Short mmCIF file of C-alpha atoms in Angstrom, two decimals:
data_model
loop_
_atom_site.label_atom_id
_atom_site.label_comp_id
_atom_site.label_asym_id
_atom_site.label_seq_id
_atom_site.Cartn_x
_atom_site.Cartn_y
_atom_site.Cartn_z
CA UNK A 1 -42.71 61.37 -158.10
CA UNK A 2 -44.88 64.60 -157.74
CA UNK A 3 -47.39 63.32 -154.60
CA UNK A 4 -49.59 65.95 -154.43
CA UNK A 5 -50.56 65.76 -158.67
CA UNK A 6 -51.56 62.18 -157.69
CA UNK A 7 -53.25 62.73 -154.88
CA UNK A 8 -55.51 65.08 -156.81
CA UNK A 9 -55.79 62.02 -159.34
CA UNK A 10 -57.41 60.12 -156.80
CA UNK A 11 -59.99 63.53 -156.27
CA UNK A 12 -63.11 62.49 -158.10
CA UNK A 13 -63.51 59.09 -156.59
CA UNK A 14 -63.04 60.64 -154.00
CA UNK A 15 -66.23 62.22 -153.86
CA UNK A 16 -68.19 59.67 -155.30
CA UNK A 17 -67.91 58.16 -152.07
CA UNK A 18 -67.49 61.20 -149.66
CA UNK A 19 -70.34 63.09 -149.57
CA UNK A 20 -65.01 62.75 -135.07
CA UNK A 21 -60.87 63.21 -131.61
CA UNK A 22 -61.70 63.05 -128.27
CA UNK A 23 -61.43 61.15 -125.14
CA UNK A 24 -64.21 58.85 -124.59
CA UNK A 25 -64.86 60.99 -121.61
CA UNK A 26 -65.94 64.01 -124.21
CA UNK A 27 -69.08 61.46 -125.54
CA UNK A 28 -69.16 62.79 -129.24
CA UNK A 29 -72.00 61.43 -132.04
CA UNK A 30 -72.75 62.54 -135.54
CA UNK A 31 -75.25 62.24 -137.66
CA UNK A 32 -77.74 63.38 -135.73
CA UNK A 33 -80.00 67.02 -136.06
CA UNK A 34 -79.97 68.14 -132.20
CA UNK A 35 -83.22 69.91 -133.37
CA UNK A 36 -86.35 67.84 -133.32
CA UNK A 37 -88.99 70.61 -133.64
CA UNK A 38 -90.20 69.45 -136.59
CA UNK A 39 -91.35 66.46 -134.86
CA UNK A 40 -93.73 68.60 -133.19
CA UNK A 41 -97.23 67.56 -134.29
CA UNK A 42 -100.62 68.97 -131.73
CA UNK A 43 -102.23 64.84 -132.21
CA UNK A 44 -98.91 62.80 -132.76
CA UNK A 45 -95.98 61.82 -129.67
CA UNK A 46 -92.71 61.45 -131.42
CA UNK A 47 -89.54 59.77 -129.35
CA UNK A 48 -86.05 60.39 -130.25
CA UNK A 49 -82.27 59.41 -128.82
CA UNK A 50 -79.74 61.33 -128.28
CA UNK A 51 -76.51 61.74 -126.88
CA UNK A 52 -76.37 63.43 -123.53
CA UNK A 53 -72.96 64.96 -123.01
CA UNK A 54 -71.71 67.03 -125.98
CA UNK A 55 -73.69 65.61 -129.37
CA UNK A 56 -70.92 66.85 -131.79
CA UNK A 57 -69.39 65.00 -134.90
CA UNK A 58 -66.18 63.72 -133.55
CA UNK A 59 -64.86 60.53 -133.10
CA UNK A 60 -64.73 58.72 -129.67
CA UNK A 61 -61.10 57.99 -128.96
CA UNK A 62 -60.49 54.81 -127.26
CA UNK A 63 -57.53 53.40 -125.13
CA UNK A 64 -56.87 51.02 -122.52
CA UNK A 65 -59.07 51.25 -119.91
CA UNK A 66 -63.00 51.06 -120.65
CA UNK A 67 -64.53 54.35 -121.14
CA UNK A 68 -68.64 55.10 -121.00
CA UNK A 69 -70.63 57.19 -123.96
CA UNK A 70 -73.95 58.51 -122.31
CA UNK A 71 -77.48 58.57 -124.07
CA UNK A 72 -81.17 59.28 -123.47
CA UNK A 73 -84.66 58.85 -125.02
CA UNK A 74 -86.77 61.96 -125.27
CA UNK A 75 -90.43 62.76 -126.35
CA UNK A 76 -91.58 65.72 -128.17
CA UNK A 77 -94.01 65.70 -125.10
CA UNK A 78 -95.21 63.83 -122.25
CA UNK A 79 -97.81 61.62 -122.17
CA UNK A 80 -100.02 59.83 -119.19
CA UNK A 81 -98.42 56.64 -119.51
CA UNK A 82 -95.17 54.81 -118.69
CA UNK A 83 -93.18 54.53 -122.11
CA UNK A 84 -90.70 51.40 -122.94
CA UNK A 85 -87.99 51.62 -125.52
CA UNK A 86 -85.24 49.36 -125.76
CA UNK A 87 -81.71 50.73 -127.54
CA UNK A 88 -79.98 47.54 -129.97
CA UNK A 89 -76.63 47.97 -131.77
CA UNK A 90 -78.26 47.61 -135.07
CA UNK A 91 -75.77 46.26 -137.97
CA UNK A 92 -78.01 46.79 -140.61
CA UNK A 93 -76.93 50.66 -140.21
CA UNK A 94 -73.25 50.15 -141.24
CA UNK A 95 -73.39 49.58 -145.15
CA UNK A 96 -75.11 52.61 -145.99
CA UNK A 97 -72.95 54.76 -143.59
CA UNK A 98 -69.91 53.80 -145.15
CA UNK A 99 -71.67 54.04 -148.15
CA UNK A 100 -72.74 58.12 -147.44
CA UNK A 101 -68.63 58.38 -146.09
CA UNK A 102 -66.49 56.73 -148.72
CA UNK A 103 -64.99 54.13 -145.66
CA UNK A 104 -64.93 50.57 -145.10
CA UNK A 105 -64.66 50.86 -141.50
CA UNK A 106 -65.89 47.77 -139.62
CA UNK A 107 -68.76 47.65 -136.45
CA UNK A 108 -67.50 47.77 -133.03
CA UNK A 109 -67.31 43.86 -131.53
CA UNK A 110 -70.46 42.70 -129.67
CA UNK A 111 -67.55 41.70 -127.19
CA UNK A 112 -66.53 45.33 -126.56
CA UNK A 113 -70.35 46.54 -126.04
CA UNK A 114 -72.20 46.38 -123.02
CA UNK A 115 -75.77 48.48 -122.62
CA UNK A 116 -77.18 49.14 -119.60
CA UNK A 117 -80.30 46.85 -118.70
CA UNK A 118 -79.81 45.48 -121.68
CA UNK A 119 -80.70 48.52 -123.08
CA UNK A 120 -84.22 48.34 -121.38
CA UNK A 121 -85.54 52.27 -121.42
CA UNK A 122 -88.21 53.57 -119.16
CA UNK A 123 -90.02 57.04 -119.36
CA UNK A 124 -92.09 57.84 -116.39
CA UNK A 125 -96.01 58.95 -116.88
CA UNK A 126 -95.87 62.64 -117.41
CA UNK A 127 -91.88 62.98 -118.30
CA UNK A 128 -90.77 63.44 -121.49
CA UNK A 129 -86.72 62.14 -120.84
CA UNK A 130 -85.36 58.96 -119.99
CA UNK A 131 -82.78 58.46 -117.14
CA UNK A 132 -78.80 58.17 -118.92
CA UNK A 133 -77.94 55.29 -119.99
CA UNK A 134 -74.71 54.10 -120.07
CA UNK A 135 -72.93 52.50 -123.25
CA UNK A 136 -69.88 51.09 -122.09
CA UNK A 137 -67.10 49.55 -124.31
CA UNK A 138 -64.41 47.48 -122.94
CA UNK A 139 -61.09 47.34 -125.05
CA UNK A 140 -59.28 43.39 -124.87
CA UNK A 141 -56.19 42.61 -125.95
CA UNK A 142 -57.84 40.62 -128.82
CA UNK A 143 -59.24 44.34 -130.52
CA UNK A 144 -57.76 45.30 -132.84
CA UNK A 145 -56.07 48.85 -133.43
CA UNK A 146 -58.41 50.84 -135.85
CA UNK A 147 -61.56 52.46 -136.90
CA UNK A 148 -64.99 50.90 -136.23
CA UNK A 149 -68.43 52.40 -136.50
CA UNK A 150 -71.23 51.93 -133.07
CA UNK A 151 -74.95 51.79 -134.41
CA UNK A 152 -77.33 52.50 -131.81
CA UNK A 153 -81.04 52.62 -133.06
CA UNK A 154 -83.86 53.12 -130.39
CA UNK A 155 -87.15 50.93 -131.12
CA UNK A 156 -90.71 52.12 -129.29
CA UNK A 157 -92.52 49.37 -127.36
CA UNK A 158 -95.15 51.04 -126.32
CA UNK A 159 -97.72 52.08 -128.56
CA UNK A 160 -99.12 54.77 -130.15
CA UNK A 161 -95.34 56.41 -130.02
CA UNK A 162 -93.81 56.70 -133.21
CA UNK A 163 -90.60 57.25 -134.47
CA UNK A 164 -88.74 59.40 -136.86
CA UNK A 165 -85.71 57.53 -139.42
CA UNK A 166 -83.63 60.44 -138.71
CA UNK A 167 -84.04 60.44 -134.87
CA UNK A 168 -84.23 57.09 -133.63
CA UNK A 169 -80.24 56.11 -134.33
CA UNK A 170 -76.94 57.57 -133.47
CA UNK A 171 -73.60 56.38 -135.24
CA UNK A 172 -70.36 56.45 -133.07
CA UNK A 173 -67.12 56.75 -134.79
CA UNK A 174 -65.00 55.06 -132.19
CA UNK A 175 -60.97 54.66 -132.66
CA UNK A 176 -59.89 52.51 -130.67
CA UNK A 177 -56.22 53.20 -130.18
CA UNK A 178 -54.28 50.20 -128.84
CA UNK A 179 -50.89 50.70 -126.87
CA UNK A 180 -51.10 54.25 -127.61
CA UNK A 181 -50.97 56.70 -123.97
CA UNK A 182 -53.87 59.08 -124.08
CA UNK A 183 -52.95 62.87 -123.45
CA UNK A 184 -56.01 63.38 -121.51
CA UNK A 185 -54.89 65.12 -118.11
CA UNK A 186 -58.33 64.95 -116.24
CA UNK A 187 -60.15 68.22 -116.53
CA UNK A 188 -61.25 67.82 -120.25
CA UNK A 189 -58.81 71.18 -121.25
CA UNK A 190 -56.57 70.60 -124.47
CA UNK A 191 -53.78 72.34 -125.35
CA UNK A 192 -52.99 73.08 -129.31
CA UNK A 193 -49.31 74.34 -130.51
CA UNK A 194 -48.80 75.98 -133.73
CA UNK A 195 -45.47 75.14 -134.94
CA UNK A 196 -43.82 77.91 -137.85
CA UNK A 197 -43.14 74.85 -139.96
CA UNK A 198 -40.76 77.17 -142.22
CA UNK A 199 -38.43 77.86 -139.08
CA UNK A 200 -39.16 75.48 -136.64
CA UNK A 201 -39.27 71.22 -136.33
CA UNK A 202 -42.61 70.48 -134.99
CA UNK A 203 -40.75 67.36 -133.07
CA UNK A 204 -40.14 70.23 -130.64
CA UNK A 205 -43.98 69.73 -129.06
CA UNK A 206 -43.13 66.41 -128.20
CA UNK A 207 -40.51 67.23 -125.42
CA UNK A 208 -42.80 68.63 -122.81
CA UNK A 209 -44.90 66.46 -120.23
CA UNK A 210 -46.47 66.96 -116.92
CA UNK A 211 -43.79 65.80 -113.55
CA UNK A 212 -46.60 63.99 -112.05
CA UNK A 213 -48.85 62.30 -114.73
CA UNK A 214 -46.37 62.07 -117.33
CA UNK A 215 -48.75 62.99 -119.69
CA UNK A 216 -47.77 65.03 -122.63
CA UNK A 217 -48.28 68.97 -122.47
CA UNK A 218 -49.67 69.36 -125.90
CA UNK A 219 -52.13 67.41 -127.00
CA UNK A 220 -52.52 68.62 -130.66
CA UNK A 221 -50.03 69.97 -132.82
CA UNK A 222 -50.84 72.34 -135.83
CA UNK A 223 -48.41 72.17 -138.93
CA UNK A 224 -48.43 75.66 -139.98
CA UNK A 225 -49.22 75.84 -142.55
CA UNK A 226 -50.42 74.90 -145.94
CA UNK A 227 -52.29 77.42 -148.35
CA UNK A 228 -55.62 77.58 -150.35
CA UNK A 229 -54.99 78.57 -153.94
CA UNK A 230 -56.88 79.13 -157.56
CA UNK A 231 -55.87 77.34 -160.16
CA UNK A 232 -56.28 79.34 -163.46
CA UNK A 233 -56.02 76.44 -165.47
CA UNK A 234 -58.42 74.29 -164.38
CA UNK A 235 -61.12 76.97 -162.69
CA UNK A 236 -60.39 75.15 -159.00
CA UNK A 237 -59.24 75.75 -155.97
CA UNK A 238 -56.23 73.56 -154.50
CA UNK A 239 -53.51 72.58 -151.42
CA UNK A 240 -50.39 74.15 -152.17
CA UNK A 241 -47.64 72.79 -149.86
CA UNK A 242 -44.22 74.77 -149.68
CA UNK A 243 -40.81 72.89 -149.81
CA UNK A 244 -40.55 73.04 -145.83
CA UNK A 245 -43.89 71.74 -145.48
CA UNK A 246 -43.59 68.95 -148.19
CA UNK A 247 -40.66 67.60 -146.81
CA UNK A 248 -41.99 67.38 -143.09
CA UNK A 249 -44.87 65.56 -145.01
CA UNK A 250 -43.46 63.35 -147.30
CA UNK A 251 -40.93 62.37 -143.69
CA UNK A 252 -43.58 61.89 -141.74
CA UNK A 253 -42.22 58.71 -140.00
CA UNK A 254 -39.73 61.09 -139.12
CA UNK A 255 -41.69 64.46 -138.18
CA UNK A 256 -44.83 63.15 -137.27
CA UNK A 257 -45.58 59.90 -136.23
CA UNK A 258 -43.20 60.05 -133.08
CA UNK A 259 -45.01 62.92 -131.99
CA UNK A 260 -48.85 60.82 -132.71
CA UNK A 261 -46.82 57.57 -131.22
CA UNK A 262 -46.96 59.73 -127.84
CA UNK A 263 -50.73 60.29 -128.59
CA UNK A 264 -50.71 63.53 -129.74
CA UNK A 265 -52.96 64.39 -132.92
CA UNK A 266 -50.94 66.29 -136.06
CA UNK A 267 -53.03 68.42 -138.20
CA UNK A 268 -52.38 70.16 -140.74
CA UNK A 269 -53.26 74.56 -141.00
CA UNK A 270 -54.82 75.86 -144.21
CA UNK A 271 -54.32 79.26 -144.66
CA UNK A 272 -55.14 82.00 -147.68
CA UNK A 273 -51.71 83.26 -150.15
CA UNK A 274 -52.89 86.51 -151.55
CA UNK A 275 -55.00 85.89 -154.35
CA UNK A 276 -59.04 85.84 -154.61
CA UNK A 277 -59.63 82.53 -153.35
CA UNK A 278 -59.99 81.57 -149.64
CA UNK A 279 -61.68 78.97 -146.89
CA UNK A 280 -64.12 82.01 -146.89
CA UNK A 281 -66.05 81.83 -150.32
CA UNK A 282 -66.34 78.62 -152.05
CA UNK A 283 -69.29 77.29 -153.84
CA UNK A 284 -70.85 74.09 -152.66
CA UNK A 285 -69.37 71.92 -155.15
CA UNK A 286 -66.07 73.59 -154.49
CA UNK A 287 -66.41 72.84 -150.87
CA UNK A 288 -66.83 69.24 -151.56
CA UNK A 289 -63.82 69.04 -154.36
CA UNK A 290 -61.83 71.12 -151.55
CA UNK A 291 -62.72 68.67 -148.44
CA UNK A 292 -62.48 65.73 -150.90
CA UNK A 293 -58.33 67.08 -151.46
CA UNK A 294 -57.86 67.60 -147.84
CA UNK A 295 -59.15 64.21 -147.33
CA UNK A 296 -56.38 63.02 -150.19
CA UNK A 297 -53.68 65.03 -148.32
CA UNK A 298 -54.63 63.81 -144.54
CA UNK A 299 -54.73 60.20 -145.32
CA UNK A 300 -51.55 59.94 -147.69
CA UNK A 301 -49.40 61.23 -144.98
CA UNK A 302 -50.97 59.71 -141.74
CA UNK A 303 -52.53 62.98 -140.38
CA UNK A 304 -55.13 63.62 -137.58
CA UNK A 305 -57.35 66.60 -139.38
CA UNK A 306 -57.31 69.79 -140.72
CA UNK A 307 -57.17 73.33 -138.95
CA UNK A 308 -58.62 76.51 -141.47
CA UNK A 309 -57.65 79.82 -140.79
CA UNK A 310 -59.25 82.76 -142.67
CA UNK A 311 -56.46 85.21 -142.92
CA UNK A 312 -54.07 86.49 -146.45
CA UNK A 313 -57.07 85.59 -148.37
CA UNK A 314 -57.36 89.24 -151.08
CA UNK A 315 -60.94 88.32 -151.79
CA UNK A 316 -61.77 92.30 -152.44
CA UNK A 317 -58.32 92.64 -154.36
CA UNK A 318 -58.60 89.74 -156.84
CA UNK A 319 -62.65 89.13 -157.02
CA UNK A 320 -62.98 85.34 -158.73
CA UNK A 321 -66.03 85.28 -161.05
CA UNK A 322 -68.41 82.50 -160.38
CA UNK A 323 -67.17 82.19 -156.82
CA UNK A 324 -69.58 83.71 -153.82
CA UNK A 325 -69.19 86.57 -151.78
CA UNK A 326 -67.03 85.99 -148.80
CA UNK A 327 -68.94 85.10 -145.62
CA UNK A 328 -69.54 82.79 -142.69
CA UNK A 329 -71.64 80.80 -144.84
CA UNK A 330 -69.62 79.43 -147.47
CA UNK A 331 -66.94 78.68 -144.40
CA UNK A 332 -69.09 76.96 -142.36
CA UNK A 333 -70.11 74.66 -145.75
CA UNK A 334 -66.85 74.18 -146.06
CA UNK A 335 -65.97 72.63 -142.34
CA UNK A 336 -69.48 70.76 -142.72
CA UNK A 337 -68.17 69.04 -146.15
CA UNK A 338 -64.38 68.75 -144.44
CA UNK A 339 -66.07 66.89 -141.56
CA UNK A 340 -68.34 64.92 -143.88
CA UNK A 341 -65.52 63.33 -145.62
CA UNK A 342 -63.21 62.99 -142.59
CA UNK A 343 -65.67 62.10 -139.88
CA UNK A 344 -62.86 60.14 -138.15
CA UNK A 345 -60.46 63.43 -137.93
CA UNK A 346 -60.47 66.98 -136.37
CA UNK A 347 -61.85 70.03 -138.33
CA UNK A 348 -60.95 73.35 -136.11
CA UNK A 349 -61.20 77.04 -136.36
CA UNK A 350 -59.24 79.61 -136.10
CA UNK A 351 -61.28 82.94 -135.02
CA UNK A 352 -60.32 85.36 -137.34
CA UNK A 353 -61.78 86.21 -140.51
CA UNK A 354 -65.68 85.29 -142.15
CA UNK A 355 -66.52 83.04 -138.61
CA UNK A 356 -66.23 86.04 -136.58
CA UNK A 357 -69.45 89.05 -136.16
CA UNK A 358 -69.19 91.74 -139.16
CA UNK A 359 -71.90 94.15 -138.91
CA UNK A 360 -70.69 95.37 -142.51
CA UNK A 361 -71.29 91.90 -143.74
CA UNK A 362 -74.89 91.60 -142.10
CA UNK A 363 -73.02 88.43 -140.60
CA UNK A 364 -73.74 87.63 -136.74
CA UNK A 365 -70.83 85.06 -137.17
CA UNK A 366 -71.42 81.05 -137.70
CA UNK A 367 -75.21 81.52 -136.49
CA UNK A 368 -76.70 79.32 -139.47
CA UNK A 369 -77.13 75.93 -139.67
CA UNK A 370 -75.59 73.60 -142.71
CA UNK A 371 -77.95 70.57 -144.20
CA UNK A 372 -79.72 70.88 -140.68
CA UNK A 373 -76.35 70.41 -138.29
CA UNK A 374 -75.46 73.57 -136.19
CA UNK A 375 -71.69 74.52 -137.09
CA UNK A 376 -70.75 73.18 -133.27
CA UNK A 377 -71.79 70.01 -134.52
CA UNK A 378 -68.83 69.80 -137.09
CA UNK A 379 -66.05 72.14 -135.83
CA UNK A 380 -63.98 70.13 -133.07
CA UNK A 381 -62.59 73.56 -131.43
CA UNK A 382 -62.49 77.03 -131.76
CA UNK A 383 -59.98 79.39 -130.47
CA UNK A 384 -59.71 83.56 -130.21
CA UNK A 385 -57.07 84.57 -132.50
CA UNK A 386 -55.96 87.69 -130.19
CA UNK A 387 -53.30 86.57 -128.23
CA UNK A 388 -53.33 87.87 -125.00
CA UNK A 389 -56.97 88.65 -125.14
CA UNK A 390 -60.29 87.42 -123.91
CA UNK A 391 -63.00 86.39 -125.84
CA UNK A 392 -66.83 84.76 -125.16
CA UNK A 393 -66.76 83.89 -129.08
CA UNK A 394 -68.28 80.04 -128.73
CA UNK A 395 -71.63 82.08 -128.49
CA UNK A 396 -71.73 83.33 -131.56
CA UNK A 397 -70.93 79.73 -133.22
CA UNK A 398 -74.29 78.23 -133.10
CA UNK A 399 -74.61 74.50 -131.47
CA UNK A 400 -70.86 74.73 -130.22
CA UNK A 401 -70.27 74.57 -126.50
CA UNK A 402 -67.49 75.91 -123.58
CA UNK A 403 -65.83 72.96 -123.96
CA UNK A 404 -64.96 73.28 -127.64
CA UNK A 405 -63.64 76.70 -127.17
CA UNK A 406 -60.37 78.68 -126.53
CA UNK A 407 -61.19 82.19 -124.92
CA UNK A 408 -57.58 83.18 -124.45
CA UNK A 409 -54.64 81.82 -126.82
CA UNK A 410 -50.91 82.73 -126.09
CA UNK A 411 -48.07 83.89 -128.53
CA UNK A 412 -45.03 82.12 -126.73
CA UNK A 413 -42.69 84.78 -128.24
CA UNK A 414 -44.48 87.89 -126.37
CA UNK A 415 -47.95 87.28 -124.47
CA UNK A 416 -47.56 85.97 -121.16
CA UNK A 417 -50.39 83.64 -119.20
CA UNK A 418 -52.30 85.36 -116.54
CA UNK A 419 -55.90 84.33 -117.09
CA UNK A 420 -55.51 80.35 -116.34
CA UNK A 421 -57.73 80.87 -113.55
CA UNK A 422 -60.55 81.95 -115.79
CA UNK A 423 -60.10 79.57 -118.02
CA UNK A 424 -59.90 76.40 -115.63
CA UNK A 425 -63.12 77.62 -113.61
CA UNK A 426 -65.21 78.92 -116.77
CA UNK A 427 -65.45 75.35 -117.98
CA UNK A 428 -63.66 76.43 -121.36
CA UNK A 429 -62.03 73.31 -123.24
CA UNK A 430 -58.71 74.59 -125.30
CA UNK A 431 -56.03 76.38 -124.88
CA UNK A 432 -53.72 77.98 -127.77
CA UNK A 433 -49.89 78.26 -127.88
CA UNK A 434 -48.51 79.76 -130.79
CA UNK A 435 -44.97 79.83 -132.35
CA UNK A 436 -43.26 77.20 -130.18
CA UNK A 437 -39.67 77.33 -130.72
CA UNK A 438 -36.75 75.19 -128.58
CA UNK A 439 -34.92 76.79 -126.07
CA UNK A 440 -37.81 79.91 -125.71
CA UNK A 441 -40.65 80.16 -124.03
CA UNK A 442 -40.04 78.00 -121.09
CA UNK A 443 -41.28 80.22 -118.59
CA UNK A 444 -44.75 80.66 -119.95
CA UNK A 445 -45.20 77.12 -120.84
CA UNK A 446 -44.43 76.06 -117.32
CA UNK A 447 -46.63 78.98 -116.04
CA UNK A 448 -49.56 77.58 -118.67
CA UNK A 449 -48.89 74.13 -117.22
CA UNK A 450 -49.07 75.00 -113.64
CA UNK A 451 -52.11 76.63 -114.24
CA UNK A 452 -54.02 74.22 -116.38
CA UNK A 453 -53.29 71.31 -114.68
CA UNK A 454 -51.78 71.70 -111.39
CA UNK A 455 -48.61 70.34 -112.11
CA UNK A 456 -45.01 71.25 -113.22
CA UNK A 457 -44.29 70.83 -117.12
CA UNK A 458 -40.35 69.05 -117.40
CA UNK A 459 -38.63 69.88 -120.77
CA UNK A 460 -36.79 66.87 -121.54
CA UNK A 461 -33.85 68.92 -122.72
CA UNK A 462 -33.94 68.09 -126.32
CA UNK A 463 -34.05 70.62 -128.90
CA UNK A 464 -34.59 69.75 -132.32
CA UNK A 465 -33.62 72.31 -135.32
CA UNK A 466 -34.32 72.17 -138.94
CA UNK A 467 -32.29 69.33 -140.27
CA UNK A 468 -33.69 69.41 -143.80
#
């Protein structure tokens, strides 16, 4: 049976109904505009929540032990008074989110909750910010594995305060994972392996953990990779997957789930095939077709998000009427609508191409914002595509912080790791391998290890080759 033609079958309804992965340590929120200027009236005090630690749309990844998401209430100025607020998990929230996101996830267990004082909120006379408060959840044996949705929505007690409807909630996506170990070694730094799915089995990744820990090495492996193509026929865009990657796909019980059964993520790499078409200059609506077929692809076969890379694209060479002029705009859309329909998986960047500064293009890189969400909202991680090479490039992607970015990624094959140090004290979040390969590289991954994390990486001494 031909998958992929029915997967695109299943397209349209698709986005009828479609328009984040971290440790709970990395407190993550979406739908919520960081910006609250427009609030800013000279007679009227607005309040608004927030999240304190890194407001981006990803999905709070859950495991065994409790973990704590951290919020506060703000004012658009202070006033001479004290000001209560309470915070309330609000179901009432829930039908029209999974309503906006095509899912029928359920709400997160009163059980598993607990606010802070109740979720009791005091601003001092003449502050205009709250203290944190804590929102703790508390997995039981009784929880089940899976997908829920946390409404938080902030009520004013004290008058003459008023609130805006697209301020005064946040909505967690929290997975809550079961019996599955978390890769999280500590210091908030993950490392990403692209696997050459064409030459190499990406069970490979799997075989490397810390001597200490035992955590895993690699925390998120990239299949790569798929391509972006035009379809004469039917004017669209679509996901072509070669025979290599189809079969990895279509044996994923195989291939991939051992590797997420460790607690490792599997995404899957999008990248351009020499024609006009690319991640770097689709209309709106083809955004949201595009996003609606990843979405297709990533849940048929189990996956944990989608990785875009802006390279073999011939936009110049093979101009497609009808479809914009490549630029960082039409990619951002197109991470925004990816992350709209998948708000439960990763969307990352790689930093090459129509994200990056191009005077020619009048471009100062991802700098606008999409339907009022800065593009650091909806990209997971970004990652300098130089290997070897340094990079400050989370600047130029506006909203997105140190922790969601990769200043120095490594070719196993030839670079070789001597800025650790920079990258463990700079407060930077990811760190790239590329082309991982068994029985190579074992001398920079240990050195990447050592450096990272402080301990020794232990290759279990399994080597898988291509056995399809």
């Amino acid at each position: 049976m031909n998958t992929i033609y029915n997967l695109r079958k299943w397209i349209l309804a698709l986005l009828l109904g479609s328009f984040i992965l971290s440790s709970c340590n990395e407190e993550v929120v979406i739908d919520t505009k960081a910006d609250t200027t427009y609030l800013n009236t000279v007679h009227e005090v607005y309040g608004f929540l927030q999240s304190v630690e890194n407001p981006v749309m990803k999905a709070v990844s859950v495991y065994e032990e409790p973990c704590e998401l951290k919020v506060s209430v703000g004012l658009t100025r202070p006033v001479d008074k004290a000001v209560d607020a309470v915070l309330e998990v609000d179901e009432s929230l829930l039908p029209a989110y999974n309503l906006e996101h095509g899912t029928d996830w359920r709400i997160l267990p009163a059980s598993a909750i607990s606010l802070e004082e109740n979720g009791s909120v005091l601003i001092a006379p003449g502050d205009a910010k709250s203290y944190e408060m804590e929102i703790r959840i508390t997995p039981s044996d009784n929880l089940e594995k899976g997908t829920y949705v946390l409404p938080i929505r902030l009520k004013m007690k004290t008058d003459g305060i008023k609130l805006s409807n697209k301020e005064d909630r946040l909505v967690y996506v929290i997975k809550v994972m079961g019996n599955i170990p978390s890769t999280d070694k500590g210091n908030n730094i993950v490392t990403i392996c692209y696997v050459e799915c064409n030459k190499y089995n990406p069970l490979n990744a799997g075989e490397w953990t810390l001597r200490n820990s035992g955590k895993q090495l690699i925390d998120i492996v990239h299949l790569f990779a798929a391509n972006i193509n035009f379809n004469k026929e039917t004017g669209r865009v679509y996901v072509k997957l070669n025979k290599n990657l189809q079969y990895i796909l279509n044996h994923k019980d195989k291939y991939i789930k051992p590797l997420q059964d460790k607690g490792m993520k599997v995404c899957l790499s999008i990248l351009g095939d020499h024609d006009g078409s690319g991640v770097a200059n689709l209309s709106d609506e083809d955004a949201r077709y595009f996003a609606a077929e990843l979405k297709a692809i990533v849940d048929a076969y189990s996956l944990d998000g989608v990785d875009f890379d802006d390279e073999w694209s011939e936009y110049d060479k093979y101009p497609l009427p009808g479809f914009p002029k490549r630029g960082p705009y039409p990619y951002a859309r197109l991470c925004y609508e990816t992350k709209r329909a998948m708000p439960d998986k990763l969307c990352t960047v790689y930093y090459i191409g129509a994200c990056i500064p191009d005077p020619a293009m009048g471009a100062n890189g991802f700098n606008m914002q999409i339907e009022g969400m800065n593009p650091g909202d909806f990209i997971d991680y970004s990652y300098y595509a130089q290997y070897g090479s340094w990079s400050d490039g989370w600047n130029t992607i506006k909203g997105m912080k140190k922790s969601q970015w990769g200043p120095y990624s490594l070719d196993i094959q030839e670079s070789w790791p001597y800025m650790m140090d920079q990258t463990v004290k700079g407060g930077y979040g990811v760190q790239i391998l590329y082309d991982l390969r068994p029985n190579s590289g074992q001398s920079l991954i240990k050195t990447v290890a050592k450096g990272l994390y402080g301990e020794d990486a232990i290759h279990s001494g399994i080597n898988y080759g291509i056995d399809w």
